[in-house]
Short mmCIF file of C-alpha atoms in Angstrom, two decimals:
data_model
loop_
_atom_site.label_atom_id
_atom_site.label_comp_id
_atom_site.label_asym_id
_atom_site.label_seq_id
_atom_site.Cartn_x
_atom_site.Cartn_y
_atom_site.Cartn_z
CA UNK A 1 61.44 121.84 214.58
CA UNK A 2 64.72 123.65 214.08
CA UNK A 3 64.75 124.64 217.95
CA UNK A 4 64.11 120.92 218.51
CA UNK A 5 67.39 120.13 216.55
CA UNK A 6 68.84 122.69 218.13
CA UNK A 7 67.92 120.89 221.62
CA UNK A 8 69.05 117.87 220.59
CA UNK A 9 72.81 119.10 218.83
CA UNK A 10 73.24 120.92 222.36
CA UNK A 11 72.53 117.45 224.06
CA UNK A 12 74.73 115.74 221.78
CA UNK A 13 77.94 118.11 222.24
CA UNK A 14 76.86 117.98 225.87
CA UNK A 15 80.60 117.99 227.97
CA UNK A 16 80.46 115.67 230.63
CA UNK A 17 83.01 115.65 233.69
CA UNK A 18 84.33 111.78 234.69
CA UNK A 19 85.29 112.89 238.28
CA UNK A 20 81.48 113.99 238.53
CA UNK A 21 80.35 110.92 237.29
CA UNK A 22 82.55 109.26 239.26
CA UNK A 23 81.20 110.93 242.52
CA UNK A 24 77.77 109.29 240.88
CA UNK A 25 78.76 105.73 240.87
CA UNK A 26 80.72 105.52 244.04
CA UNK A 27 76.91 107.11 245.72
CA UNK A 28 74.93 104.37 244.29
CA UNK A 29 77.84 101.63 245.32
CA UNK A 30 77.89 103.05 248.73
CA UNK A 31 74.32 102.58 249.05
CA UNK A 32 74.44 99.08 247.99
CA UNK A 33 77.28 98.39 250.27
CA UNK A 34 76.21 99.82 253.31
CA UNK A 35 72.87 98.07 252.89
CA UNK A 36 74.38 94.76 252.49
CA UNK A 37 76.14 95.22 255.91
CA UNK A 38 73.95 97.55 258.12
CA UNK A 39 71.40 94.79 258.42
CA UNK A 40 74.04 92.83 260.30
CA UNK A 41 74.07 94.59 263.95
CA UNK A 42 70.61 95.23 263.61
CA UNK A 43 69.07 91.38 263.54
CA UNK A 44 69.06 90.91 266.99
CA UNK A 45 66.27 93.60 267.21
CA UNK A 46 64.48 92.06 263.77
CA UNK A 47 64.43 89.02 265.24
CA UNK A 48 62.58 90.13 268.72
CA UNK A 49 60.28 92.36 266.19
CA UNK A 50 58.81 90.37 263.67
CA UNK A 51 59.76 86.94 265.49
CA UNK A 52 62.38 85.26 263.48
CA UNK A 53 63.51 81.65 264.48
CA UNK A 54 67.47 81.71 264.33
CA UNK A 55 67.34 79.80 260.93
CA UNK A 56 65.01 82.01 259.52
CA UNK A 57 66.71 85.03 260.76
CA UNK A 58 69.45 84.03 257.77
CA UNK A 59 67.06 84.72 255.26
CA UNK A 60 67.02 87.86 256.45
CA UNK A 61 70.52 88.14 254.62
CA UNK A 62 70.19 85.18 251.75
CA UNK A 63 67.40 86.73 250.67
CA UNK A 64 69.21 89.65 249.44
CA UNK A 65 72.25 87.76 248.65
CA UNK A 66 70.99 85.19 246.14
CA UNK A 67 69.31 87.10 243.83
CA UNK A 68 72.38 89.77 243.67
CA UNK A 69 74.83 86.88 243.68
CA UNK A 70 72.87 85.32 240.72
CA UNK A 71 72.15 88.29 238.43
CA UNK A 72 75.08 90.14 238.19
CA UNK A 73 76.82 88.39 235.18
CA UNK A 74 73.36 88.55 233.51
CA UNK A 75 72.50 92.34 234.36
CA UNK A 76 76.79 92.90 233.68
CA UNK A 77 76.01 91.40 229.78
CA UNK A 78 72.97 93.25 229.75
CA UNK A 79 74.13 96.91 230.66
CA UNK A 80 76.82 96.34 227.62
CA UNK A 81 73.89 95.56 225.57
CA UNK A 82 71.55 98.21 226.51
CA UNK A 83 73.37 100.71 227.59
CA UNK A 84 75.32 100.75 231.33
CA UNK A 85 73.88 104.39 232.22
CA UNK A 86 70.74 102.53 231.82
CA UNK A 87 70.98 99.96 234.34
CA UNK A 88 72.56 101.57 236.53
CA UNK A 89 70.18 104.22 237.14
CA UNK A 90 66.75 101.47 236.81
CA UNK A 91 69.22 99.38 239.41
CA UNK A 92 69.09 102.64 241.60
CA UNK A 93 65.00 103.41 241.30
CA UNK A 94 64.48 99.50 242.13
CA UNK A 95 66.68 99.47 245.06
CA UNK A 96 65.59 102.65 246.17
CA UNK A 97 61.73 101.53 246.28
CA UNK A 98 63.22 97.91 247.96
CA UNK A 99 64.42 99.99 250.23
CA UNK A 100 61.19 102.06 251.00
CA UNK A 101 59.36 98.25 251.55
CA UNK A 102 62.02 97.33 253.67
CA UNK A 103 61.80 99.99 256.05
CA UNK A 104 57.70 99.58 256.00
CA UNK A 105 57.64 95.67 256.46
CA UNK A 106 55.91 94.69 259.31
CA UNK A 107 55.77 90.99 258.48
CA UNK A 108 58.47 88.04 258.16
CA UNK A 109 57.36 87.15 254.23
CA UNK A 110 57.00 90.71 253.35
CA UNK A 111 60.61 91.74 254.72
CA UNK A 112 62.25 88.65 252.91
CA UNK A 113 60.48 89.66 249.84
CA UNK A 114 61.65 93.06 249.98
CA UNK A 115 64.97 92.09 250.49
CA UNK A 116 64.62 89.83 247.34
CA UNK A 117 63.74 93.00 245.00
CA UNK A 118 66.93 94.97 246.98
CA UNK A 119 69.16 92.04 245.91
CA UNK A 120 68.24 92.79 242.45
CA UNK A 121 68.36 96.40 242.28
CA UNK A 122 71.77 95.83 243.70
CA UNK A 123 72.63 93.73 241.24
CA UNK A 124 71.80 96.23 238.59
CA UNK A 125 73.36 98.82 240.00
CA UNK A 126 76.91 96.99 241.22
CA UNK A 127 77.55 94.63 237.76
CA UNK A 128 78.07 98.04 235.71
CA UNK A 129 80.16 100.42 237.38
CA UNK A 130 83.34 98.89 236.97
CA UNK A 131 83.01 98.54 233.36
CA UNK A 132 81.87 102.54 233.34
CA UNK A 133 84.42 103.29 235.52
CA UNK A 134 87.21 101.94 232.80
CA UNK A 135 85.40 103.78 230.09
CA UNK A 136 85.69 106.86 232.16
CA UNK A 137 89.18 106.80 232.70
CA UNK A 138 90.99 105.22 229.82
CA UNK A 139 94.41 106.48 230.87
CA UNK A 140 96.32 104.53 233.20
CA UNK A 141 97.23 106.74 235.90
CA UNK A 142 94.30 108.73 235.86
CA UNK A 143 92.32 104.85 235.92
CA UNK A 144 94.33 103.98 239.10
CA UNK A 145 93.56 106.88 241.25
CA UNK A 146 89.59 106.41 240.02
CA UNK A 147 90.32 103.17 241.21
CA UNK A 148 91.67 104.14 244.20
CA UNK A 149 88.80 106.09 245.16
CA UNK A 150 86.00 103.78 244.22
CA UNK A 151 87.95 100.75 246.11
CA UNK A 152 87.81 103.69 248.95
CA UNK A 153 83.76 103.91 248.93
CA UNK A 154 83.39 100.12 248.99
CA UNK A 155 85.49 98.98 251.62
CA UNK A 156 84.49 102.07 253.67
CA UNK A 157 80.85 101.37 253.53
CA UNK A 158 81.39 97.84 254.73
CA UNK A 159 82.56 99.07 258.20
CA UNK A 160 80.11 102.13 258.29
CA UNK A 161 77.43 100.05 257.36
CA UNK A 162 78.21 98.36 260.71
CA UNK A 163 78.26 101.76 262.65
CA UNK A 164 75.59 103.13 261.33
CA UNK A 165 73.14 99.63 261.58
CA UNK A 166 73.87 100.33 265.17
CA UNK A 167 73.11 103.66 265.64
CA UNK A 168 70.21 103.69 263.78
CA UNK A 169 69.08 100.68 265.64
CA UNK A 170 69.52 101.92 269.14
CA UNK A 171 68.43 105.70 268.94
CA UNK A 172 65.21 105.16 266.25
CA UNK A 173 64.57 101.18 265.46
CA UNK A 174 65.61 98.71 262.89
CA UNK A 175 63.00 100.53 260.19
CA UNK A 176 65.17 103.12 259.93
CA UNK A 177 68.05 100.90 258.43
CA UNK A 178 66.14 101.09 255.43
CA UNK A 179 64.29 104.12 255.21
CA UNK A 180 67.46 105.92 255.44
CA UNK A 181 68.00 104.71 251.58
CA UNK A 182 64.90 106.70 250.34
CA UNK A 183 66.49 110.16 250.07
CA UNK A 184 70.23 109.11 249.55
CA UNK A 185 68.73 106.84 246.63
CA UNK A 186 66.38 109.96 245.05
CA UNK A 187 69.41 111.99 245.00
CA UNK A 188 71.70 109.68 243.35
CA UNK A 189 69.25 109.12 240.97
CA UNK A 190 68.60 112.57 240.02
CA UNK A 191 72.47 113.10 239.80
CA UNK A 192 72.79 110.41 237.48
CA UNK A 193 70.22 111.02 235.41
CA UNK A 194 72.42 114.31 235.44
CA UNK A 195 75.92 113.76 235.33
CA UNK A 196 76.71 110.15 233.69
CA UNK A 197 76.82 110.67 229.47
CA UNK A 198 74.51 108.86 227.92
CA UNK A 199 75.56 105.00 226.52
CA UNK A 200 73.52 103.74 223.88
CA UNK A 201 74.73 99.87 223.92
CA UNK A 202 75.57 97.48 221.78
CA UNK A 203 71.39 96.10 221.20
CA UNK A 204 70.13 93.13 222.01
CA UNK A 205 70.97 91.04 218.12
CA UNK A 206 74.43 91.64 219.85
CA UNK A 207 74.36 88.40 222.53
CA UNK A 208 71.08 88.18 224.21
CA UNK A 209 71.49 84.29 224.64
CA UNK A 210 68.60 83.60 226.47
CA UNK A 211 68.49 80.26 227.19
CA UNK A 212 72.45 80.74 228.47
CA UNK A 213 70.81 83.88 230.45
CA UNK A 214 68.66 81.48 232.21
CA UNK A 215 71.06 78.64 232.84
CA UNK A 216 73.74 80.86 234.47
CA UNK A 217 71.26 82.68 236.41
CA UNK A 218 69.71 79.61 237.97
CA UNK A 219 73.26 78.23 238.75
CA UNK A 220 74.92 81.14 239.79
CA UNK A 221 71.34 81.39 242.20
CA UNK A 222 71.69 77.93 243.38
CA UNK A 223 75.18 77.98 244.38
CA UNK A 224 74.79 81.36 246.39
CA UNK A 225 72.08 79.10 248.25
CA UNK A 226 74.04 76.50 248.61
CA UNK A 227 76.43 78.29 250.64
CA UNK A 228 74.58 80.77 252.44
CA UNK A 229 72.44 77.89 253.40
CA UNK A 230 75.36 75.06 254.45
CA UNK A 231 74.93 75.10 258.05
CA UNK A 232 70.95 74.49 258.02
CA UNK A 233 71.21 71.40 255.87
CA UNK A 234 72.55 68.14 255.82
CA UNK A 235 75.89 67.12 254.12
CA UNK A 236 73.67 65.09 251.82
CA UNK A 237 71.26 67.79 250.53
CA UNK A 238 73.84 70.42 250.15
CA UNK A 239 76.30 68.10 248.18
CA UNK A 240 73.23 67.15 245.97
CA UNK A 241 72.63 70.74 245.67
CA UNK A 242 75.94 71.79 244.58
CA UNK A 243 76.13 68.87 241.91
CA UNK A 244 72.70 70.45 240.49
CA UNK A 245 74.45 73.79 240.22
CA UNK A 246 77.56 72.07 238.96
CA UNK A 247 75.53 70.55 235.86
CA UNK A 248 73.77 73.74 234.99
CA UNK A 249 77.31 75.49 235.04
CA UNK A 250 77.83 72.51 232.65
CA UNK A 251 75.17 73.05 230.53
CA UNK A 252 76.03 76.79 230.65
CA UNK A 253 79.78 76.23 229.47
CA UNK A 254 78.19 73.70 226.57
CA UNK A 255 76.05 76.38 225.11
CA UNK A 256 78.32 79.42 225.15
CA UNK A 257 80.54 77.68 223.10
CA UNK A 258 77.88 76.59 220.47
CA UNK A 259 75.89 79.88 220.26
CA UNK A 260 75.98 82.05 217.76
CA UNK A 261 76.28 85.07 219.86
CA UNK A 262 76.72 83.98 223.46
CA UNK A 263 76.09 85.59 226.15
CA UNK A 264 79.44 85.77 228.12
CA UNK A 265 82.41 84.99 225.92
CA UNK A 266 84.40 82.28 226.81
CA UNK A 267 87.32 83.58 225.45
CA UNK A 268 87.33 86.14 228.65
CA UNK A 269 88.65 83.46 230.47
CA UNK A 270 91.55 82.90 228.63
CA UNK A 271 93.00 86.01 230.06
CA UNK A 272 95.29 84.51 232.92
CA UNK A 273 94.90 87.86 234.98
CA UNK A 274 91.45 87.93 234.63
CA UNK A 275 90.91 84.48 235.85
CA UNK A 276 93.12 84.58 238.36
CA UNK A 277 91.73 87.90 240.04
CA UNK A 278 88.84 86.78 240.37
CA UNK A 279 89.89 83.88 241.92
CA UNK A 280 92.27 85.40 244.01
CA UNK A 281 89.50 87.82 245.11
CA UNK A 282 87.11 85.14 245.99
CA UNK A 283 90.08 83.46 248.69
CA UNK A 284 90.65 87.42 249.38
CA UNK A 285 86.98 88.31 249.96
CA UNK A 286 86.12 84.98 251.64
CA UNK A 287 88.82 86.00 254.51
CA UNK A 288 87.67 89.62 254.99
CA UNK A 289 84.15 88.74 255.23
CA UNK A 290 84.45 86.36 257.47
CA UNK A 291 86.98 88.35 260.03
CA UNK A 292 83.74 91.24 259.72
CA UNK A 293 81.18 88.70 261.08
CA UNK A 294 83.38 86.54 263.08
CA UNK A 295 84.66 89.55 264.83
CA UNK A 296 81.56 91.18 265.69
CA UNK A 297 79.96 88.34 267.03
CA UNK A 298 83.62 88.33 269.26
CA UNK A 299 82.92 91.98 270.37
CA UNK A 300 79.00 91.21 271.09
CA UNK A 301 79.46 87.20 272.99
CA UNK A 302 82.98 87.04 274.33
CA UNK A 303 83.49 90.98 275.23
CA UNK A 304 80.50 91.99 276.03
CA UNK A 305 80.01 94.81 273.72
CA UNK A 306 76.44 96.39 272.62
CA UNK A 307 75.27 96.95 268.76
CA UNK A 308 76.31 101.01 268.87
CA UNK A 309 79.92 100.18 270.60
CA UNK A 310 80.56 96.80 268.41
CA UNK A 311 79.78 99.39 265.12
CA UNK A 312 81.75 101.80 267.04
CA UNK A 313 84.83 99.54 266.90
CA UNK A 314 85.00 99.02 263.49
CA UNK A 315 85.14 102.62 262.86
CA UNK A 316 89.43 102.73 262.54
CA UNK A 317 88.75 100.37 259.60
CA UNK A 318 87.16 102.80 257.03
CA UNK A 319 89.36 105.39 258.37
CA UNK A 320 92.74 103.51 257.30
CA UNK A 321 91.19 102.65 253.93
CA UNK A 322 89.85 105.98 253.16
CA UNK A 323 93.73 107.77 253.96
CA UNK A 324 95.41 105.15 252.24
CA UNK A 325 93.58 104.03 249.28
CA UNK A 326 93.07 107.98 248.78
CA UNK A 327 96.53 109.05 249.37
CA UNK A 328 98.78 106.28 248.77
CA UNK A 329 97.32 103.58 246.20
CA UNK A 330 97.52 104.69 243.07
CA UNK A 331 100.91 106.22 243.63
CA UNK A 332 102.00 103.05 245.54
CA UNK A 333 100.30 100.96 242.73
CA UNK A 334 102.33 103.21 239.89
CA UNK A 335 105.65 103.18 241.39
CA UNK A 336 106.15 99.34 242.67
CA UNK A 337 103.40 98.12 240.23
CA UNK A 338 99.49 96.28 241.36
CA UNK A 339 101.32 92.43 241.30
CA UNK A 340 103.94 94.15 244.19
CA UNK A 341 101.22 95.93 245.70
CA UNK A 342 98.51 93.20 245.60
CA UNK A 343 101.20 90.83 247.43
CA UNK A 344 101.89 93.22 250.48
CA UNK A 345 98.33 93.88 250.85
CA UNK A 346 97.57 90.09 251.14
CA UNK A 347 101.03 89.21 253.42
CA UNK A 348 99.17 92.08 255.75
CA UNK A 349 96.14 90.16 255.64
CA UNK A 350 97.46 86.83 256.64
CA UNK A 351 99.38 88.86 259.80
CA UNK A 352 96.30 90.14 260.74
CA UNK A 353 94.33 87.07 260.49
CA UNK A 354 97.02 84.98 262.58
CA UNK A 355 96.93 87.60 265.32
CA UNK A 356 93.15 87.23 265.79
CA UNK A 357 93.24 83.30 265.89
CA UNK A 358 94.90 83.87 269.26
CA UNK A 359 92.40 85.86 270.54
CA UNK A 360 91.36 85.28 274.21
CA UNK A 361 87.95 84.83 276.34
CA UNK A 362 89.45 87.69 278.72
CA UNK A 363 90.77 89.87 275.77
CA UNK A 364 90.48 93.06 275.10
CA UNK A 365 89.83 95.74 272.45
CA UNK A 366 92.92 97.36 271.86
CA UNK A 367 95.40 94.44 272.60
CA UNK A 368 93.61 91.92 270.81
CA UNK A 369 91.40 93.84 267.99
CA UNK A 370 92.73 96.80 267.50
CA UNK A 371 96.49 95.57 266.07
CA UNK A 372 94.83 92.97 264.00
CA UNK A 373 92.15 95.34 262.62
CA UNK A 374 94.75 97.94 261.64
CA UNK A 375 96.49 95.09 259.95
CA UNK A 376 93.65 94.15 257.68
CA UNK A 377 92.73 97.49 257.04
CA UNK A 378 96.12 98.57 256.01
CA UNK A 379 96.34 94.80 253.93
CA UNK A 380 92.86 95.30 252.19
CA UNK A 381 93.91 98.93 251.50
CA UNK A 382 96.57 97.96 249.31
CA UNK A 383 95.17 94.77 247.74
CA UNK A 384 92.04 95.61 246.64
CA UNK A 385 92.90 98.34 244.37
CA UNK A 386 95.91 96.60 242.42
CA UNK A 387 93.84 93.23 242.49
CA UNK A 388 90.42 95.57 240.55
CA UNK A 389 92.92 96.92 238.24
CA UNK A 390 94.08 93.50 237.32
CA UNK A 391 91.21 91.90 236.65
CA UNK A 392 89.77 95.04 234.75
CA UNK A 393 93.23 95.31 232.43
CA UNK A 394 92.37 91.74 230.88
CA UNK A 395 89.24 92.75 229.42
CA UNK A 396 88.30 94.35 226.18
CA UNK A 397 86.01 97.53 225.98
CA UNK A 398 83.18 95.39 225.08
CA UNK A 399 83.62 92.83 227.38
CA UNK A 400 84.15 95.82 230.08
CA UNK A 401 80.39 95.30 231.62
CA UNK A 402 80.73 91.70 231.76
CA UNK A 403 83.95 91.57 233.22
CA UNK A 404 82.52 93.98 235.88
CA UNK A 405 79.40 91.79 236.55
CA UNK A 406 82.19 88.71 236.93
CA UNK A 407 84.30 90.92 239.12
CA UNK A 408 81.06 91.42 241.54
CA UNK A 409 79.94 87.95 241.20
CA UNK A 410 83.11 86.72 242.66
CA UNK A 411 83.16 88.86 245.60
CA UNK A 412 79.71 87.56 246.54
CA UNK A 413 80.64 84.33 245.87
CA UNK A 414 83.70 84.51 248.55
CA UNK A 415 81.77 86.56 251.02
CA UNK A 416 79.17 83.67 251.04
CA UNK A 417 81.99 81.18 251.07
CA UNK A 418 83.41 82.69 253.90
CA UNK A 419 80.85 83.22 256.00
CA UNK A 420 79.60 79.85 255.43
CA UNK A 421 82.60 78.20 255.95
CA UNK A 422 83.88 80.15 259.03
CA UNK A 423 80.98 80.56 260.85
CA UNK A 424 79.91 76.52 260.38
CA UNK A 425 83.10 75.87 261.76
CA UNK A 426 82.87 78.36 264.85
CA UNK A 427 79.51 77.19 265.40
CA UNK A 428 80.41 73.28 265.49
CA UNK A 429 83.79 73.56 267.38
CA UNK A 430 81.80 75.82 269.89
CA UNK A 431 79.06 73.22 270.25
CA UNK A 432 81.64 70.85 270.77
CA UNK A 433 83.61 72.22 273.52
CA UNK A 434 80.14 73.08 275.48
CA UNK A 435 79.62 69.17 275.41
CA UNK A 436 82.74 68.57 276.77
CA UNK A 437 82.00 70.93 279.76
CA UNK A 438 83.88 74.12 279.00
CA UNK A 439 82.02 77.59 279.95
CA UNK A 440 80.13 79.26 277.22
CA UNK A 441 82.26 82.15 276.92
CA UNK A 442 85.31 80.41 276.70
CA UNK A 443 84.48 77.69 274.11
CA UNK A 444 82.63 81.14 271.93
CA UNK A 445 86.11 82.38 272.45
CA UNK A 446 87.81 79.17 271.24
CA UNK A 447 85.32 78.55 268.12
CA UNK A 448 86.04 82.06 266.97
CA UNK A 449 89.86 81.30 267.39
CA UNK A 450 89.47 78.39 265.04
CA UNK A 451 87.18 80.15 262.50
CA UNK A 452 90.21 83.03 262.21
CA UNK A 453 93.24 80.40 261.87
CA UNK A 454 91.38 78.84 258.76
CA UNK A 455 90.63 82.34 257.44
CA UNK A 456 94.31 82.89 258.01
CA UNK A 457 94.78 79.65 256.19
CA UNK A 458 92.81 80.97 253.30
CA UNK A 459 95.17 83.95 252.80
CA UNK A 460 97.86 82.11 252.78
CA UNK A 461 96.21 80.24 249.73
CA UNK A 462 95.43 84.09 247.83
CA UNK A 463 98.61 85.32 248.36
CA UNK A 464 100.47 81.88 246.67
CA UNK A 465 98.02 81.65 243.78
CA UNK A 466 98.43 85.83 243.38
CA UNK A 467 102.32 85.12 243.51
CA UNK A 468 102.29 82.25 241.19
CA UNK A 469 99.14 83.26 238.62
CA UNK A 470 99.34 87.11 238.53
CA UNK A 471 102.93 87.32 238.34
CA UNK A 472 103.65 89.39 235.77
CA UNK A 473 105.15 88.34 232.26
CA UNK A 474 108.75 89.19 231.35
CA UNK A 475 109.26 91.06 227.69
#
């Protein structure tokens, strides 16, 4: 007994380093990132596998994307309550196994399905970190390099999840896109289970509102679908569709500010940086994600370029963001301040963006995606960073898991957006010009070119309502 209590004091006055927990959570976000991006070089060879028609090929990706979409405000509330250590490491061992099914799959229902279970490990795993990442790092400085770093990981894995889909792809198969999760995922687990301190929550009689857990769910679900799902529908389903989610957001709203102990606070929103990171990030995110599909598909149908060299050209991306966000954000961010920062970063974005939408049918890598690419990089390098800090500074410490889960939520809610939107619009414009008699390549050419002047378009919109909404108060 007394070497059990013993044990357990040692435990308890257990030191635990935030720069190696850090190292922790930006492994299990890297993993989630790079899964949510690998797939896309790599569906050309699903598709000739298991036999995908082109509109169920997309399911391929909204399979994973609605159920992380929808859970991560739920699973954010949740890791407050039971403890964020908690679900993040349960987030890891589900997405790991996902992962493992993945890989195995050798049918169209049981690849979807495994893709379903990824989406929520992911979403387990993502909602928390940021609010564990604050807790961390209380002190500013020190909370804008960790920052720094994690904003780093994310954005890195986007583009090496491109690479490395292609690859993987070429020299083994599209399996192996998966499978390559199983032993990255066992060892983050283990070093979690390791390194992050133990968080005991708040409990459950804090806010487990579960009828408000099920109506935000099912509309934060539906309107993930909604978008992912915009181009195979018509204009009458999907606005019928979108009203559904609307009323359940309704009904959502309506209880939270009648329950006793609600499940998200409403009085989170009332923080004008809050809400207006997130929505800044949403116009932000929206533009990015759409420039990383848009412009592969450019590489692959209008240059020519194979899955390994299209990953291959991405590359400079997580190069610029690594340097900078490493070596110059939270510097940058503590001499000129994140509203400053945030601004440059998005003016970048919008050059970048307007360079692209002139890209030709004839163009070429480095005259007509390289300069553009460097410009987004450089733009996303700065933003992200001072925009995460922002939203993260107008939330309390126990509203810190939430506010993560929102912070998510909103980036998959502008990725979907903009792919949607962007790639509806390339398609339609494309299909257009092809009736009118203009060569394939060069109406490809001309629907991407419209898709990138609207993303453009879209910056334009971030950087005003950052300018306007972030801007911060005098005295």
């Amino acid at each position: 007994m007394t070497a059990l209590t013993e044990s357990s004091t040692r435990a308890s006055h257990r030191t635990y380093s935030p720069w190696a927990s850090l190292v922790v959570l930006c492994a299990g976000t890297l993993m989630t990132i790079l899964d949510g991006n690998i797939v896309t070089v790599a569906m050309p060879a699903i598709q000739n596998d298991l036999g995908f028609s082109a509109p169920g090929l997309a399911w391929v990706v909204n399979a994973y994307l609605i159920p992380f979409g929808g859970l991560l405000l739920l699973v954010g509330r949740l890791g407050d309550l039971l403890g964020r250590k908690r679900m993040f490491t349960v987030g890891l061992a589900v997405f790991t196994a996902a992962s493992v099914l993945c890989g195995v799959a050798g049918s169209q229902g049981m690849l979807i399905a495994a893709r379903a279970v990824q989406g929520v490990g992911g979403a387990m795993t993502s909602a928390v970190v940021l609010g564990m990442l604050v807790a961390l790092f209380p002190e500013p400085r020190e909370q804008a390099r960790a920052i720094a770093v994690f904003s780093a990981v994310g954005a890195a894995g986007g583009a090496l999840g491109m690479f490395l889909g292609g690859a993987l792809t070429q020299a083994l198969s599209w399996h192996w896109i998966f499978l390559i999760n199983l032993p990255i995922g066992a060892v983050a687990l283990f070093a979690a289970l390791r390194v992050l301190a133990p968080e005991p929550g708040a409990g459950l009689g804090k806010g487990a509102d579960c009828p408000g857990a099920a109506l935000v769910t099912g509309a934060l679900m539906l309107s993930v679908y909604v978008i992912v799902g915009s181009g195979d529908r018509s204009l009458t389903a999907t606005l019928l569709l979108a009203a559904l989610a609307l009323a359940l957001f309704a009904s959502f709203t309506l209880r939270q500010a009648r329950a006793a102990r609600p499940l998200l606070r409403l009085r989170l929103f009332r923080s004008r940086v809050l809400s207006g990171a997130n929505a800044v990030q949403i116009l932000m995110i929206a533009t990015m994600y759409g420039f990383q599909f848009i412009g592969a598909l450019y590489l692959q149908r209008v240059l020519g370029y194979g899955e390994l060299l299209t990953g291959t050209a991405f590359l400079p991306a997580p190069v610029v963001i690594g340097v900078l966000m490493l070596g110059l954000s939270a510097r940058t961010i503590g001499r000129f301040g994140a509203h400053r920062v945030l601004l440059a970063g998005l003016v970048l974005i919008v050059s970048g963006m307007a360079l692209l939408s002139r890209a030709p049918a004839d163009g070429s890598y480095t005259t007509d995606v390289l300069p553009p690419l460097l410009l987004l990089a450089t733009g996303f390098a700065a933003a992200m960073p001072a925009l995460t800090g922002l939203a993260m500074s107008g939330a309390r410490e126990e509203d810190a898991g939430l506010a993560s889960g929102l912070f998510n939520t909103t980036q998959v809610v502008g990725g979907s957006l903009g792919l949607a939107v962007l790639s509806v619009l390339a398609a339609n414009h494309t299909a257009g010009l092809l009736a009118g008699g203009d060569t394939l390549v060069e109406a490809t050419a001309a629907g991407y070119r419209l898709a990138f002047r609207v993303g453009a378009v879209i910056a334009v919109a971030a950087l005003g309502l950052a300018a306007g909404v972030l801007r911060p108060r005098r005295g």
